[in-house]
PDB file of C-alpha atoms in Angstrom:
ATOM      1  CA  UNK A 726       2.098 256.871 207.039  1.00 46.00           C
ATOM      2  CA  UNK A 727       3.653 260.168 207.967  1.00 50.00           C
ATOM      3  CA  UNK A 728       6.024 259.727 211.140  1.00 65.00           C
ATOM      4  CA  UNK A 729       6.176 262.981 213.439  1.00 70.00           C
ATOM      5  CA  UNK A 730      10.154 262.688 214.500  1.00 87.00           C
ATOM      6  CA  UNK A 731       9.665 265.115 217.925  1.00 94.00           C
ATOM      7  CA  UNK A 732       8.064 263.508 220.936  1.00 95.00           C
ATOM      8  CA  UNK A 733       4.557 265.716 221.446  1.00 93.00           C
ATOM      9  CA  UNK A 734       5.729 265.573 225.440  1.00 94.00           C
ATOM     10  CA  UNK A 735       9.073 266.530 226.151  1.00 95.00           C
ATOM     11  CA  UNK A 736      10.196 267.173 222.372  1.00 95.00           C
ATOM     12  CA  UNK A 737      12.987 264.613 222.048  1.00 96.00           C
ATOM     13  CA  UNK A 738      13.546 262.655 219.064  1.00 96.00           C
ATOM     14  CA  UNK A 739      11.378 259.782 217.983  1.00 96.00           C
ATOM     15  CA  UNK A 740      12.524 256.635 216.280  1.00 96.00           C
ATOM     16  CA  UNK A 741      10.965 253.556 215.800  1.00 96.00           C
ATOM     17  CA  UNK A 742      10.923 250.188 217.457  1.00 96.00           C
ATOM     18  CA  UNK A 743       8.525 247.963 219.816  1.00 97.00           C
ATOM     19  CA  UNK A 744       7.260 248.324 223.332  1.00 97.00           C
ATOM     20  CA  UNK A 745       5.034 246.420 225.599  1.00 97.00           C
ATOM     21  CA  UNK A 746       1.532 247.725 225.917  1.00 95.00           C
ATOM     22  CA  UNK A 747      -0.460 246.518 229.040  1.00 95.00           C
ATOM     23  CA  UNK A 748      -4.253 247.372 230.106  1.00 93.00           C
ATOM     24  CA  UNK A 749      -5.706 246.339 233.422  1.00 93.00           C
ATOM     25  CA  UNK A 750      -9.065 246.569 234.283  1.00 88.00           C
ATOM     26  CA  UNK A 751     -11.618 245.602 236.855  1.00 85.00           C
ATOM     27  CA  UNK A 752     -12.125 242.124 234.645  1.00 88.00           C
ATOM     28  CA  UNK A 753      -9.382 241.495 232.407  1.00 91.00           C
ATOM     29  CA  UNK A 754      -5.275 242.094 232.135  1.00 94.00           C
ATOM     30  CA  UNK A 755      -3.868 242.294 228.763  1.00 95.00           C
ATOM     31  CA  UNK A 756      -0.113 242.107 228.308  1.00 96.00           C
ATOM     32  CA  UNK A 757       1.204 243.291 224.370  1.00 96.00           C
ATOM     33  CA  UNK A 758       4.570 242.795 223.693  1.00 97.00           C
ATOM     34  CA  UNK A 759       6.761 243.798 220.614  1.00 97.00           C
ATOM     35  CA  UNK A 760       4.299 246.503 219.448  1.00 97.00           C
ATOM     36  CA  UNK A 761       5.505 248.498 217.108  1.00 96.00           C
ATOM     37  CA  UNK A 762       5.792 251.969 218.569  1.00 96.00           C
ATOM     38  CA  UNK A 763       7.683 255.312 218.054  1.00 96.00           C
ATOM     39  CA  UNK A 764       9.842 255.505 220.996  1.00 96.00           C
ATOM     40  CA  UNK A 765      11.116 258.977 222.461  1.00 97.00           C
ATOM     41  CA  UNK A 766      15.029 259.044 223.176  1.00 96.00           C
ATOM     42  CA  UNK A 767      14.701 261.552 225.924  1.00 97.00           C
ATOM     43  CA  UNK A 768      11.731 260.700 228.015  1.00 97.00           C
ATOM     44  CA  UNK A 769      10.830 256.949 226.955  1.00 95.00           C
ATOM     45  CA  UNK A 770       7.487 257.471 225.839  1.00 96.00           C
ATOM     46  CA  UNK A 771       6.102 255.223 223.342  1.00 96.00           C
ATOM     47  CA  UNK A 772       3.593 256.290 220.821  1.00 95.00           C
ATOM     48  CA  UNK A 773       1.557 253.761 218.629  1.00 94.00           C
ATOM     49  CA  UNK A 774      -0.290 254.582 215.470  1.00 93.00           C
ATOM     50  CA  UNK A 775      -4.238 253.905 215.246  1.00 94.00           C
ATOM     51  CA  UNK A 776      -4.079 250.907 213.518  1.00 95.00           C
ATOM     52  CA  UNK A 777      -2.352 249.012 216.389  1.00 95.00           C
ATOM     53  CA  UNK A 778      -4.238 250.648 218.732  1.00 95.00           C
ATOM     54  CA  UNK A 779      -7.471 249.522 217.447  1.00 96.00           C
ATOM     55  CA  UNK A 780      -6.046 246.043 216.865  1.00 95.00           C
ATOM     56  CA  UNK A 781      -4.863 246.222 220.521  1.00 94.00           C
ATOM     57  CA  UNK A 782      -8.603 247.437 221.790  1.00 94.00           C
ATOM     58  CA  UNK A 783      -9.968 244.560 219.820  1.00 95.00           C
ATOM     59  CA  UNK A 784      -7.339 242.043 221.834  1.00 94.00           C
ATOM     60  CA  UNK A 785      -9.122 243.205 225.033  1.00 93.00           C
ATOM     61  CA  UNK A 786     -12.761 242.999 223.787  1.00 93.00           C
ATOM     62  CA  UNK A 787     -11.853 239.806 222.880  1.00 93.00           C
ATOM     63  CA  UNK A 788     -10.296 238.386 226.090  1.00 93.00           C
ATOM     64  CA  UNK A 789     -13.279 240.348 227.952  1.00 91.00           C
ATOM     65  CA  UNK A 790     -15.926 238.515 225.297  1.00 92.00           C
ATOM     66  CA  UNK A 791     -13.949 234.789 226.624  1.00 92.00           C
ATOM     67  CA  UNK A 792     -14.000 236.104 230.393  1.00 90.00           C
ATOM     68  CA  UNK A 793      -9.826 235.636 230.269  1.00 88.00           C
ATOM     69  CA  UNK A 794      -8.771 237.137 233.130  1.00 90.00           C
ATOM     70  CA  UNK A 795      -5.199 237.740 231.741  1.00 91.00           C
ATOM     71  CA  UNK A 796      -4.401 237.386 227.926  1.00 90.00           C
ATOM     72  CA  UNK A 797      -0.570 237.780 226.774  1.00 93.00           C
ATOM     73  CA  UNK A 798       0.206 238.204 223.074  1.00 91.00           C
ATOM     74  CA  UNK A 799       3.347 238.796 221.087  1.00 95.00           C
ATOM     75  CA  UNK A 800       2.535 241.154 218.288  1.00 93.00           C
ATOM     76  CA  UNK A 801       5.860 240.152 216.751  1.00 89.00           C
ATOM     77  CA  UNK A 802       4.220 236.499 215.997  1.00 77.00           C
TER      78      UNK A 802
END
């Protein structure tokens, strides 16, 4: 995997570590911690690649398939 090292919104550097990801909707509240992320140094942004982020949208379908109304996982586990 190729790692940009300039943030696409401010242009500060990037480096990486974890972040917590959270999506709320109307029927479900997901809470992600320890993703791993490229974090900005200047602005804080965090930036994941697309396999977390389609292992994150599959957390959600999941708790929306069990009608959880808030899941919490720790992606460090």
């Amino acid at each position: 995997m190729v790692h940009t090292t300039k943030c696409p919104l401010c242009g500060g550097d990037l480096y990486d570590g974890t972040s917590t990801f959270t999506v709320d909707q109307v029927d479900v509240l997901v809470v992600a911690r320890n993703v791993p992320a490229r974090l900005c140094r200047q602005c804080g942004e965090a930036w994941i690649g697309d396999e977390m982020a389609e292992k994150l949208e599959q957390i959600v379908r999941d708790a929306k398939s069990r009608r959880r109304q808030l899941e919490v996982i720790d992606m460090a586990a």
